[in-house]
PDB file of C-alpha atoms and ligand atoms in Angstrom:
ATOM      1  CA  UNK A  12     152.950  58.706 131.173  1.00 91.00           C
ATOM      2  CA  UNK A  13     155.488  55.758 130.200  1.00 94.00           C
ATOM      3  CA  UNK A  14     157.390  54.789 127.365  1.00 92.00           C
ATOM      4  CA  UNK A  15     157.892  50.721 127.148  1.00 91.00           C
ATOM      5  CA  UNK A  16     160.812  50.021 124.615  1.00 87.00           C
ATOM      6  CA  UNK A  17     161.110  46.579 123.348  1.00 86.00           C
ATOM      7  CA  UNK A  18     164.656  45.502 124.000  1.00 71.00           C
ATOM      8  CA  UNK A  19     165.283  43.123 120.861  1.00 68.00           C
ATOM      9  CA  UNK A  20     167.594  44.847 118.242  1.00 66.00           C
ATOM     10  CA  UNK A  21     171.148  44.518 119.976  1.00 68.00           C
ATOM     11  CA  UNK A  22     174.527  44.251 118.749  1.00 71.00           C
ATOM     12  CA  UNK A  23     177.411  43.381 120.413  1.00 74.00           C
ATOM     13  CA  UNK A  24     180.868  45.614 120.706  1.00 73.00           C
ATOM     14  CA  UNK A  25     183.815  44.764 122.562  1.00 77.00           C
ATOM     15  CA  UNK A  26     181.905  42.008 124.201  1.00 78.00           C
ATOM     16  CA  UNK A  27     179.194  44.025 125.467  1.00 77.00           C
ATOM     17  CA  UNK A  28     175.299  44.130 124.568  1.00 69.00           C
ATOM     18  CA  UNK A  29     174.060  47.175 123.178  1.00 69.00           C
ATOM     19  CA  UNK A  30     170.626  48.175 122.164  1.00 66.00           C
ATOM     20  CA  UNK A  31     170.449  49.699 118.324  1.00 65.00           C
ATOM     21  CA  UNK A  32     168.102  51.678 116.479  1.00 61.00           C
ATOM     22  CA  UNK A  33     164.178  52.287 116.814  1.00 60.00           C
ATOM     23  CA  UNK A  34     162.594  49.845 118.789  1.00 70.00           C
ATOM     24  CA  UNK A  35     158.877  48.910 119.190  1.00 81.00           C
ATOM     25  CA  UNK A  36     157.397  51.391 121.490  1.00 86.00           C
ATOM     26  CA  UNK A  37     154.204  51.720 123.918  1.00 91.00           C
ATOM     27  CA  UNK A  38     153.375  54.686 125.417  1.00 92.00           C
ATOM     28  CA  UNK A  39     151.695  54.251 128.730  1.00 95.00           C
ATOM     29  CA  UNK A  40     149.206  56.373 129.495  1.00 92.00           C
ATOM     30  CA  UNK A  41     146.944  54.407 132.109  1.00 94.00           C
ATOM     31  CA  UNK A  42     149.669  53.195 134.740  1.00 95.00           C
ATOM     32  CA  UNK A  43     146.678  51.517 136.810  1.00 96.00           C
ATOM     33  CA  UNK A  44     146.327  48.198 134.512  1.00 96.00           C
ATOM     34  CA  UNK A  45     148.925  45.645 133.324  1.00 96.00           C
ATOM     35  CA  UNK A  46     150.312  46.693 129.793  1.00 95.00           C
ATOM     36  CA  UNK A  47     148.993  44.133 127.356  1.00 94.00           C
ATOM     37  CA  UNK A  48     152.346  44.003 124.219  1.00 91.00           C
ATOM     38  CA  UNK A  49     152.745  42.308 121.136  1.00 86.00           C
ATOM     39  CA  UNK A  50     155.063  40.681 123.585  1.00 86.00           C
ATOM     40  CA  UNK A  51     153.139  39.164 126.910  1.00 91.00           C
ATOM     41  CA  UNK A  52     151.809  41.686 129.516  1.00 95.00           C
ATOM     42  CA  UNK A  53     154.166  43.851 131.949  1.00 96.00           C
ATOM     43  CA  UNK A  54     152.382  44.178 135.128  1.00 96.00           C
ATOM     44  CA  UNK A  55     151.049  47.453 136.355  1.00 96.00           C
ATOM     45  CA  UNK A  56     153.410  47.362 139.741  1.00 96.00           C
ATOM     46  CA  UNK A  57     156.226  47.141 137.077  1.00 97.00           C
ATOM     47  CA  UNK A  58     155.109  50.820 135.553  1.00 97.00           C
ATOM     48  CA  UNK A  59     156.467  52.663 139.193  1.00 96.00           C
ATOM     49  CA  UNK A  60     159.709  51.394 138.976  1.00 97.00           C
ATOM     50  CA  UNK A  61     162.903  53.806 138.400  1.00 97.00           C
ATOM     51  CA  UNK A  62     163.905  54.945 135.127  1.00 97.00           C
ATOM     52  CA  UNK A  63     165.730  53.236 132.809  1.00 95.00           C
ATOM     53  CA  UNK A  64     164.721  49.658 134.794  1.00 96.00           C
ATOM     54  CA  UNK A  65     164.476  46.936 132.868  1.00 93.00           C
ATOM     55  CA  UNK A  66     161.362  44.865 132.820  1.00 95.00           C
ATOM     56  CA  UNK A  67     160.132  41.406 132.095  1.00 94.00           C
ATOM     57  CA  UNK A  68     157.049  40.244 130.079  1.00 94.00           C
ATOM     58  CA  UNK A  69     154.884  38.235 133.062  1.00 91.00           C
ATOM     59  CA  UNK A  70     154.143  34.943 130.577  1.00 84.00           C
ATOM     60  CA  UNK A  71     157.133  35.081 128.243  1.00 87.00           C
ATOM     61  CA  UNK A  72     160.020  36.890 130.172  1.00 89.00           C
ATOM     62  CA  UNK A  73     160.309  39.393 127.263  1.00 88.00           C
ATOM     63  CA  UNK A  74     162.717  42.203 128.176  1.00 88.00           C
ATOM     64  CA  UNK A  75     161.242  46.109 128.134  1.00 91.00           C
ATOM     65  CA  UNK A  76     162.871  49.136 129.350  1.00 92.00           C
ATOM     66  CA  UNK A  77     160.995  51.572 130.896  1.00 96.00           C
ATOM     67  CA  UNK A  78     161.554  55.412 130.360  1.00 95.00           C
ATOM     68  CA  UNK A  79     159.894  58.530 130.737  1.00 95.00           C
ATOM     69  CA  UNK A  80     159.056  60.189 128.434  1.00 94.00           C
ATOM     70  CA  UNK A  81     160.731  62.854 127.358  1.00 95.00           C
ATOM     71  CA  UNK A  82     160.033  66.360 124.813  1.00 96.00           C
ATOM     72  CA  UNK A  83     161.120  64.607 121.432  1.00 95.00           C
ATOM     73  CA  UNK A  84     159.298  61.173 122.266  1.00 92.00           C
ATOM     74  CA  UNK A  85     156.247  62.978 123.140  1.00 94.00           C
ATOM     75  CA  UNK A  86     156.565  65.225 119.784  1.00 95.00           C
ATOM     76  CA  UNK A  87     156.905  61.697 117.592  1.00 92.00           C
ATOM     77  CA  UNK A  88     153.536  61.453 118.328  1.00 91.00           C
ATOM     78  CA  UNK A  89     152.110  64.188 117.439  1.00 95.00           C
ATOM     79  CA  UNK A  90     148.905  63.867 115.401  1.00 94.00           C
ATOM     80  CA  UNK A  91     149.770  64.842 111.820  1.00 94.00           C
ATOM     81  CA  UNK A  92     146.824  66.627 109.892  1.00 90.00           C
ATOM     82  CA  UNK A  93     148.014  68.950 107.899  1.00 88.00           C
ATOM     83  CA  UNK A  94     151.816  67.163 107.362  1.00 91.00           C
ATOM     84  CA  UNK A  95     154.369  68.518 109.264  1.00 95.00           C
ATOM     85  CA  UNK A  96     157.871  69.623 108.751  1.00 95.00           C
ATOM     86  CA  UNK A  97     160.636  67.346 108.765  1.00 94.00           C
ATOM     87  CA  UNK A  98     162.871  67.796 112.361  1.00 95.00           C
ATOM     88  CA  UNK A  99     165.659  67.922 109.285  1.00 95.00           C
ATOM     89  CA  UNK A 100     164.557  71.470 108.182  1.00 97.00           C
ATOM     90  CA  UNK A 101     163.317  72.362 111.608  1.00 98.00           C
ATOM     91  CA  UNK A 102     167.064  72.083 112.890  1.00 97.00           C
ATOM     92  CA  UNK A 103     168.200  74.326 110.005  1.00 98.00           C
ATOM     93  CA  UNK A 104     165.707  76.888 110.642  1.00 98.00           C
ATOM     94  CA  UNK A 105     166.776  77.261 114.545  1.00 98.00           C
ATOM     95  CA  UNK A 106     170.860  76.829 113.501  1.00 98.00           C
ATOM     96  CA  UNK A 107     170.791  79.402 110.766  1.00 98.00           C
ATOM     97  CA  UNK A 108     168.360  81.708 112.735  1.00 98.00           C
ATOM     98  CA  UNK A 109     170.101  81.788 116.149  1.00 98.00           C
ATOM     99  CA  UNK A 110     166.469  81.678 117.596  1.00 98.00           C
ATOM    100  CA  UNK A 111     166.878  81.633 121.578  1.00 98.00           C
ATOM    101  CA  UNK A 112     165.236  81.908 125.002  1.00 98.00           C
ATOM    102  CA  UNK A 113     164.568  85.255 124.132  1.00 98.00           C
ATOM    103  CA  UNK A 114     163.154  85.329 120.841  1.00 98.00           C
ATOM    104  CA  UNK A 115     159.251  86.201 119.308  1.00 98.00           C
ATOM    105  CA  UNK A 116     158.331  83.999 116.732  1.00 99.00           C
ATOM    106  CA  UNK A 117     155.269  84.457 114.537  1.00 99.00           C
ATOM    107  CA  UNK A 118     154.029  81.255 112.414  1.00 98.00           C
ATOM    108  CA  UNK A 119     151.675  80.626 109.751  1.00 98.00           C
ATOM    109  CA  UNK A 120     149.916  78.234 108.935  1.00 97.00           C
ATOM    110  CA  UNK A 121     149.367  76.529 112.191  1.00 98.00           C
ATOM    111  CA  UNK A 122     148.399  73.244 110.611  1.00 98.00           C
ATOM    112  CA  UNK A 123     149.475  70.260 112.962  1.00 97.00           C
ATOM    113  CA  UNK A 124     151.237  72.912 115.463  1.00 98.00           C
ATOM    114  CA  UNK A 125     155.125  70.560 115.150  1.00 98.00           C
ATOM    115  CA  UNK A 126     156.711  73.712 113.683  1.00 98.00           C
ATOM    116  CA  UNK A 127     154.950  75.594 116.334  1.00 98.00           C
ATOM    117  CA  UNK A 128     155.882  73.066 118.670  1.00 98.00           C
ATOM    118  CA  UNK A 129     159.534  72.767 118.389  1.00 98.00           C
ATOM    119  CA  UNK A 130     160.368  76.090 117.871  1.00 98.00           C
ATOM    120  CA  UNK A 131     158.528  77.411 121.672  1.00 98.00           C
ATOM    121  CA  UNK A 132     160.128  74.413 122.865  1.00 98.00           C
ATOM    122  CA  UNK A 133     163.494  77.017 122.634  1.00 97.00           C
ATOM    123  CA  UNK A 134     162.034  80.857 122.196  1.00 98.00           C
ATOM    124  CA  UNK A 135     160.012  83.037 124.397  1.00 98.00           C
ATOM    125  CA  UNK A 136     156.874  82.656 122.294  1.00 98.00           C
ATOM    126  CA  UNK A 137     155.305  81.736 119.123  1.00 99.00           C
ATOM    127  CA  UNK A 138     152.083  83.632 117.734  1.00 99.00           C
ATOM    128  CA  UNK A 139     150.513  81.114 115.051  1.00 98.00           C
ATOM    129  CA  UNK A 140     148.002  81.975 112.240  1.00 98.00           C
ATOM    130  CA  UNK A 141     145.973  79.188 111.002  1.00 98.00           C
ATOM    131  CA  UNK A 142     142.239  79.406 108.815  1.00 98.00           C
ATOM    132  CA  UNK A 143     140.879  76.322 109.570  1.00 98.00           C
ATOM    133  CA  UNK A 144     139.042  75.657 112.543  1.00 98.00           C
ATOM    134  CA  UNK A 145     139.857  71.273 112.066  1.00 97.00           C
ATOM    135  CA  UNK A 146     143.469  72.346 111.790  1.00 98.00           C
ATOM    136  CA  UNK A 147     143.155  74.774 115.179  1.00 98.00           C
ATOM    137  CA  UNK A 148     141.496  71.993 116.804  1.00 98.00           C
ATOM    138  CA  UNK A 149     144.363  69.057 115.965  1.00 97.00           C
ATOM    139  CA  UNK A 150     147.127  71.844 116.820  1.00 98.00           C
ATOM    140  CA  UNK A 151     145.391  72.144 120.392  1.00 98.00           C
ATOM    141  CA  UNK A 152     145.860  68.242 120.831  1.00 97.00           C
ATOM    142  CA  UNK A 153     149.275  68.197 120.099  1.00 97.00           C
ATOM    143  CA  UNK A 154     150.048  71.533 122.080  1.00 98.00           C
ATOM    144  CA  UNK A 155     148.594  69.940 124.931  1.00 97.00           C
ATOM    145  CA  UNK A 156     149.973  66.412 124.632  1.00 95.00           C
ATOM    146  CA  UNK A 157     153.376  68.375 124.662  1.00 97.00           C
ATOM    147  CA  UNK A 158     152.627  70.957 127.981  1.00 96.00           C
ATOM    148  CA  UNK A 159     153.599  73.879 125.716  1.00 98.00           C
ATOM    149  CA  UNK A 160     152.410  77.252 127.444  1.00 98.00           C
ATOM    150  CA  UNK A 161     154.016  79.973 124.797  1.00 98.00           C
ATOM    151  CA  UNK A 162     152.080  79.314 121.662  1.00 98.00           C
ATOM    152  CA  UNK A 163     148.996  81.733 120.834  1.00 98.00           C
ATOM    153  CA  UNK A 164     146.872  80.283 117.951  1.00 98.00           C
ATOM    154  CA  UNK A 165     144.973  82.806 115.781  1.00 98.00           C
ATOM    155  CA  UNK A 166     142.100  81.701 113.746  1.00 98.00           C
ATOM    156  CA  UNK A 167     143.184  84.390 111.322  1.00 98.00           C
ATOM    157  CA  UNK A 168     144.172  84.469 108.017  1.00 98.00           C
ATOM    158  CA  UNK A 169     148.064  85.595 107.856  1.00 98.00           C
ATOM    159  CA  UNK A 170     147.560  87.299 103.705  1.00 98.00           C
ATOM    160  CA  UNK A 171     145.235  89.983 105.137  1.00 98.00           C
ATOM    161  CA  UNK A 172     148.367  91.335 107.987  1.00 98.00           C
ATOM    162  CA  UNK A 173     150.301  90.581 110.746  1.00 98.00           C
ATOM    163  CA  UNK A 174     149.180  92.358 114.679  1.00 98.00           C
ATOM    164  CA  UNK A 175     153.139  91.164 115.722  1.00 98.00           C
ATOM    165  CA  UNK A 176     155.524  94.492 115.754  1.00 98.00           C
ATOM    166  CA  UNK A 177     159.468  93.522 117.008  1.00 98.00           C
ATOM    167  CA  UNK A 178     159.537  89.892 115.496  1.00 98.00           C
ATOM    168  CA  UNK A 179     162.761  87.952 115.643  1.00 98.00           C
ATOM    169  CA  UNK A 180     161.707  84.881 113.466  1.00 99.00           C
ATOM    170  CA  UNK A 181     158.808  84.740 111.035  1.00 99.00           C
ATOM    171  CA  UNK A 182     158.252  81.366 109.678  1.00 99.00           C
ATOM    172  CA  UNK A 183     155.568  80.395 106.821  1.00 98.00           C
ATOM    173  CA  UNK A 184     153.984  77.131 105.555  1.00 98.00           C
ATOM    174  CA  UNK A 185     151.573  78.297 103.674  1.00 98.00           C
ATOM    175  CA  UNK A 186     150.252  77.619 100.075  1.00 98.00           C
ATOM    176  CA  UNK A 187     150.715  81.245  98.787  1.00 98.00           C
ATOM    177  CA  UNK A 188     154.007  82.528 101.351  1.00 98.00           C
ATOM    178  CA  UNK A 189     154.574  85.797  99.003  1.00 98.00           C
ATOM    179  CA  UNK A 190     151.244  87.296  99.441  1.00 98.00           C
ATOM    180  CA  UNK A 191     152.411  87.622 103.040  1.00 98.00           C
ATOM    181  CA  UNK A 192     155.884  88.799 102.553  1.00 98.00           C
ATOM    182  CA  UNK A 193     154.990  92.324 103.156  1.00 98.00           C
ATOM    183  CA  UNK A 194     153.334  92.092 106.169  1.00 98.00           C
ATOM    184  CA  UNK A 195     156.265  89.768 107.396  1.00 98.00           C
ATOM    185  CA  UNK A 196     158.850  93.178 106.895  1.00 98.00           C
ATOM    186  CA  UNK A 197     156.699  95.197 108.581  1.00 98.00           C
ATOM    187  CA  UNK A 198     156.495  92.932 111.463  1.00 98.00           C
ATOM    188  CA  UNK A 199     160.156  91.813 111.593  1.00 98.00           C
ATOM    189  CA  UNK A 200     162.634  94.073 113.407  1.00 98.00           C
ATOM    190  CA  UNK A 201     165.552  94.565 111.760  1.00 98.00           C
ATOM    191  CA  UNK A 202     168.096  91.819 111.707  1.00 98.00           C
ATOM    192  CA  UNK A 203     165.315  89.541 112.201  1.00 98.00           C
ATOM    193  CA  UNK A 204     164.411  86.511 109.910  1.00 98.00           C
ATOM    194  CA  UNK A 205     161.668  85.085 107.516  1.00 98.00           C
ATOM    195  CA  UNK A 206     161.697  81.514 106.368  1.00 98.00           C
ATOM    196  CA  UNK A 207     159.099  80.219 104.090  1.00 98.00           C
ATOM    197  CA  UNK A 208     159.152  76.475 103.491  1.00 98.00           C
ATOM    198  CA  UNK A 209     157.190  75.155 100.378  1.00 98.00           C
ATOM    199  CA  UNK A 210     157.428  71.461  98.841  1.00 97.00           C
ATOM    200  CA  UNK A 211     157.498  72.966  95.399  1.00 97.00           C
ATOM    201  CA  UNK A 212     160.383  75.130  93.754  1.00 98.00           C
ATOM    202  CA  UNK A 213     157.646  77.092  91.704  1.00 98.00           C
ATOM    203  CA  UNK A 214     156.569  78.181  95.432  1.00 98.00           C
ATOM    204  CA  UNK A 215     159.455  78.836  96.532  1.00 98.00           C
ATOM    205  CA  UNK A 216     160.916  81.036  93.491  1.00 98.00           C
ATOM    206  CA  UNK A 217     157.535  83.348  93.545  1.00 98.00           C
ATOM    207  CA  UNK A 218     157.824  83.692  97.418  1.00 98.00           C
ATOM    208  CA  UNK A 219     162.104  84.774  97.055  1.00 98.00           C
ATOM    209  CA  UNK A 220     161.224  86.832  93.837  1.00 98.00           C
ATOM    210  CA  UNK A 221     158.553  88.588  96.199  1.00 98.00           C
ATOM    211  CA  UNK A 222     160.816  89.356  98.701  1.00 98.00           C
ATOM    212  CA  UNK A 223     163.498  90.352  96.567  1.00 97.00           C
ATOM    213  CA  UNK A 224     161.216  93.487  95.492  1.00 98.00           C
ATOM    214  CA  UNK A 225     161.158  94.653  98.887  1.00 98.00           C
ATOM    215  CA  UNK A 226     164.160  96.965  99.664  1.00 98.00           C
ATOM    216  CA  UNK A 227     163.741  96.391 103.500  1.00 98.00           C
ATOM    217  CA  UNK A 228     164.892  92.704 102.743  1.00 98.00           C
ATOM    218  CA  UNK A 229     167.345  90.638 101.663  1.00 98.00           C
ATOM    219  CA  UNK A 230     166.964  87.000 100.198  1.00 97.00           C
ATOM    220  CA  UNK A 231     169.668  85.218 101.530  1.00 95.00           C
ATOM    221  CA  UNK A 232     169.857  81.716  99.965  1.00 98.00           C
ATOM    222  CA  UNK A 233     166.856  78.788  98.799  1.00 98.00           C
ATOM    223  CA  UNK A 234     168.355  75.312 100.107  1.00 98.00           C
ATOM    224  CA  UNK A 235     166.976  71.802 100.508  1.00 97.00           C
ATOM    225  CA  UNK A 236     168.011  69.244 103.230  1.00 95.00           C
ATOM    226  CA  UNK A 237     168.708  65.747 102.059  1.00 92.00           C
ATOM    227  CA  UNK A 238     168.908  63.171 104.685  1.00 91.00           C
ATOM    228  CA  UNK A 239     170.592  60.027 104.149  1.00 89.00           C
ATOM    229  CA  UNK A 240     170.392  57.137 106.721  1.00 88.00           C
ATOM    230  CA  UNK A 241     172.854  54.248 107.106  1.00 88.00           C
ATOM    231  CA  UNK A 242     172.908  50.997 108.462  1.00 85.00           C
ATOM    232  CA  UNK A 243     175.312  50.612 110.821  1.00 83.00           C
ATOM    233  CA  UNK A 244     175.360  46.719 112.032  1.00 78.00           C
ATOM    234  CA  UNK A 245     178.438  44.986 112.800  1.00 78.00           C
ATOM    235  CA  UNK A 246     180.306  44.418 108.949  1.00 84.00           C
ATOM    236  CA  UNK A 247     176.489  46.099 106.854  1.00 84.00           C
ATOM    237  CA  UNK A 248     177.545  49.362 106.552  1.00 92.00           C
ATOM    238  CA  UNK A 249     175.467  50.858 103.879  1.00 92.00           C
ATOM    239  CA  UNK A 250     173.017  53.251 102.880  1.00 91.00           C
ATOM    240  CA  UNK A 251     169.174  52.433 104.067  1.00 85.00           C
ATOM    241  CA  UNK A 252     166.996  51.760 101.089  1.00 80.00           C
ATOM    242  CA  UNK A 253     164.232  53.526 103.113  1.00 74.00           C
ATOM    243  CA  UNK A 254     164.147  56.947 104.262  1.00 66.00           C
ATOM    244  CA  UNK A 255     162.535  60.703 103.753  1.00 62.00           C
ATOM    245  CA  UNK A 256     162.452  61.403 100.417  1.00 79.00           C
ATOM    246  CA  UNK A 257     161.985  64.946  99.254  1.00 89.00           C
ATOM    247  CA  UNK A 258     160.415  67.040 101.796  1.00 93.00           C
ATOM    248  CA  UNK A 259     160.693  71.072 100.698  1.00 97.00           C
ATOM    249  CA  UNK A 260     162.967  73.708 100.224  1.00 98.00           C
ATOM    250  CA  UNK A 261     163.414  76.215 102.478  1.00 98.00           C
ATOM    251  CA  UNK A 262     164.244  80.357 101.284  1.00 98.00           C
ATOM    252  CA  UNK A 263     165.703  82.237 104.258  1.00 98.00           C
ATOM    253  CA  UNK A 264     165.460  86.099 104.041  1.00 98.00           C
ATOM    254  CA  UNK A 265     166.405  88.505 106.330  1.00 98.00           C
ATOM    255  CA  UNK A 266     164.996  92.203 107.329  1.00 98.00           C
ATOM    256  CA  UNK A 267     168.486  94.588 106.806  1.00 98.00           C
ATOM    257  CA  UNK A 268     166.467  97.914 106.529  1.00 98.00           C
ATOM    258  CA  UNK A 269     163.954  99.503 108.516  1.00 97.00           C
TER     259      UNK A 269
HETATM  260  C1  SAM B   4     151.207  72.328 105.633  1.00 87.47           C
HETATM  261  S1  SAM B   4     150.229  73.043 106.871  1.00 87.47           S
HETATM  262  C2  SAM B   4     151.365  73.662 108.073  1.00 87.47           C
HETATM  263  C3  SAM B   4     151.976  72.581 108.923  1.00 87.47           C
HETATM  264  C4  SAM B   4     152.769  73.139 110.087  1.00 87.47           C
HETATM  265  N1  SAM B   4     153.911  73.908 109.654  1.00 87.47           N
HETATM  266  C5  SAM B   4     153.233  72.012 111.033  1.00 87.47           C
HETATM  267  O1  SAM B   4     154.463  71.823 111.175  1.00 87.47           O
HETATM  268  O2  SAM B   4     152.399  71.330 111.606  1.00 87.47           O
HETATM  269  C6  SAM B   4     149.648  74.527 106.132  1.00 87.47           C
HETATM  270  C7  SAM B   4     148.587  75.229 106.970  1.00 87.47           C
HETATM  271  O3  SAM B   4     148.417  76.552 106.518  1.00 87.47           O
HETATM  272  C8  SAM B   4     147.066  76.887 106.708  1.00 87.47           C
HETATM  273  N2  SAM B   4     146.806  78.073 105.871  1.00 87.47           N
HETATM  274  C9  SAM B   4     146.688  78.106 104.522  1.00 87.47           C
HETATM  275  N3  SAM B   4     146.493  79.384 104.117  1.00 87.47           N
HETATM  276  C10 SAM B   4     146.509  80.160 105.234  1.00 87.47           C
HETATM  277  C11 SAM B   4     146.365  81.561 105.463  1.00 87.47           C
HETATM  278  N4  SAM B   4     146.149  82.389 104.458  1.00 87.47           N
HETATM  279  N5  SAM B   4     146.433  82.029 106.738  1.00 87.47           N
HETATM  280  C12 SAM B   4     146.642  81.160 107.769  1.00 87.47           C
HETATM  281  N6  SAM B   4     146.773  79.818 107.622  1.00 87.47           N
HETATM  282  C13 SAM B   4     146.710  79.325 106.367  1.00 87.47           C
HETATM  283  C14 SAM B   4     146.330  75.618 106.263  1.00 87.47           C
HETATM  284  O4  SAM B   4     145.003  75.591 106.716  1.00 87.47           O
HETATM  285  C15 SAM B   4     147.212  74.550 106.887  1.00 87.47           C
HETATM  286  O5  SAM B   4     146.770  74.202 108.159  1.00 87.47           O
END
């Protein structure tokens, strides 16, 4: 697999060219035909060259540069049915969790399999619960467009218990997260986390209120990310007027009893 990046955007500082932002992207998966682009058409002999090389349309001498792909540009394309959480709250979850090499993960619900995803891209392994079959199916895909080997799907749903014991992280996106907050403490070891993420603050005030009742835990704190992007060319310095809007809130509790 390739990734072609169209080499248009630049700017230039102190006298040199640099490339800027997101470009228009191919991914290559068939490196034994010529690569037809919005562009012209790179020839297949081009595809072998070293990364990082810097190609020419054959008719129009349109520049390309040629990459491999790498973990994050395969995730970008990951097939999204159910939606998937933003890579925003994703980072929060790992920073505030300290979720490592070493850590078990249990997920719920499946859906798309990004949460899934990016979190056994760092820990030991991630056990995910998911009830529909479609949603199992799409998760595969994506699992397997991204070589991930630590992720065990369950077509099981997560309300009637979890089979985990020892669990470092426990992470829900589910439409209901409190009617599975007490089989998240007895899975959890102590010291170890639950995050529920929920687009609505209804949702996410039953889930912490649930949690709240359970001595073994403690809810920590309900925050939302807001991500701002900029444009950053030459003298336009401003704020985008596109972006992510609202995306969820996320309630972080943590097991402090046995
Ligand atoms: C919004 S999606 C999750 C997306 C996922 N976090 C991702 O990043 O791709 C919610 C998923 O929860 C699943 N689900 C809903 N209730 C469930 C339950 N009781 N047990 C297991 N999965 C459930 C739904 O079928 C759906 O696939």
């Amino acid at each position: 697999m390739k990734l072609l990046i169209h080499k248009e955007k630049r700017q230039i500082v102190d006298g040199r060219e640099h490339i800027v932002g997101e470009e228009l992207q191919y991914f290559i998966t068939n490196l034994n035909r010529d690569v037809d682009t919005k562009y012209g058409r790179i020839a297949k002999e081009d595809l072998s060259k070293p990364n990082g090389s810097l190609l020419l349309t054959k008719d129009t001498g349109k520049e390309f540069i040629l990459l491999e792909p790498t973990f994050i540009d395969l995730y970008k394309r990951l097939r999204k049915l159910p939606q998937t959480i933003p890579s925003k709250d994703i980072g929060l979850i790992i920073a505030e969790t300290g979720i490592n090499k070493e850590s078990t993960i249990v997920d719920s619900g499946l859906g798309s399999g990004a949460l899934a995803c990016a979190l056994a891209h760092i820990a030991k392994h991630v056990t995910s619960y998911e009830i529909r079959e479609d949603h199992l199916a799409v998760s595969q895909e994506n699992i397997k467009l991204l070589s991930i080997t630590n992720i065990t799907a369950k077509h099981k749903n997560i309300y009637d218990g979890i089979d985990e014991k020892n669990v470092d992280l426990i992470t829900f996106d589910l439409p209901e997260p409190w009617k599975a907050v007490v089989h998240a403490a007895n899975a959890l070891l102590v010291g170890g986390w639950l995050v529920s993420y929920s687009p609505s603050i209804i949702q996410a005030n039953d889930f912490a209120t649930e949690a709240t009742k359970d001595e073994r835990l403690m809810t920590v704190k309900t925050v939302e990310i807001i991500e701002r992007l900029w444009e950053t060319e030459g003298r336009k310095v401003r704020p985008k007027s596109t972006g992510i809007g609202h995306s969820g809130f996320l309630t972080f509790v943590r097991k402090v009893r046995a």
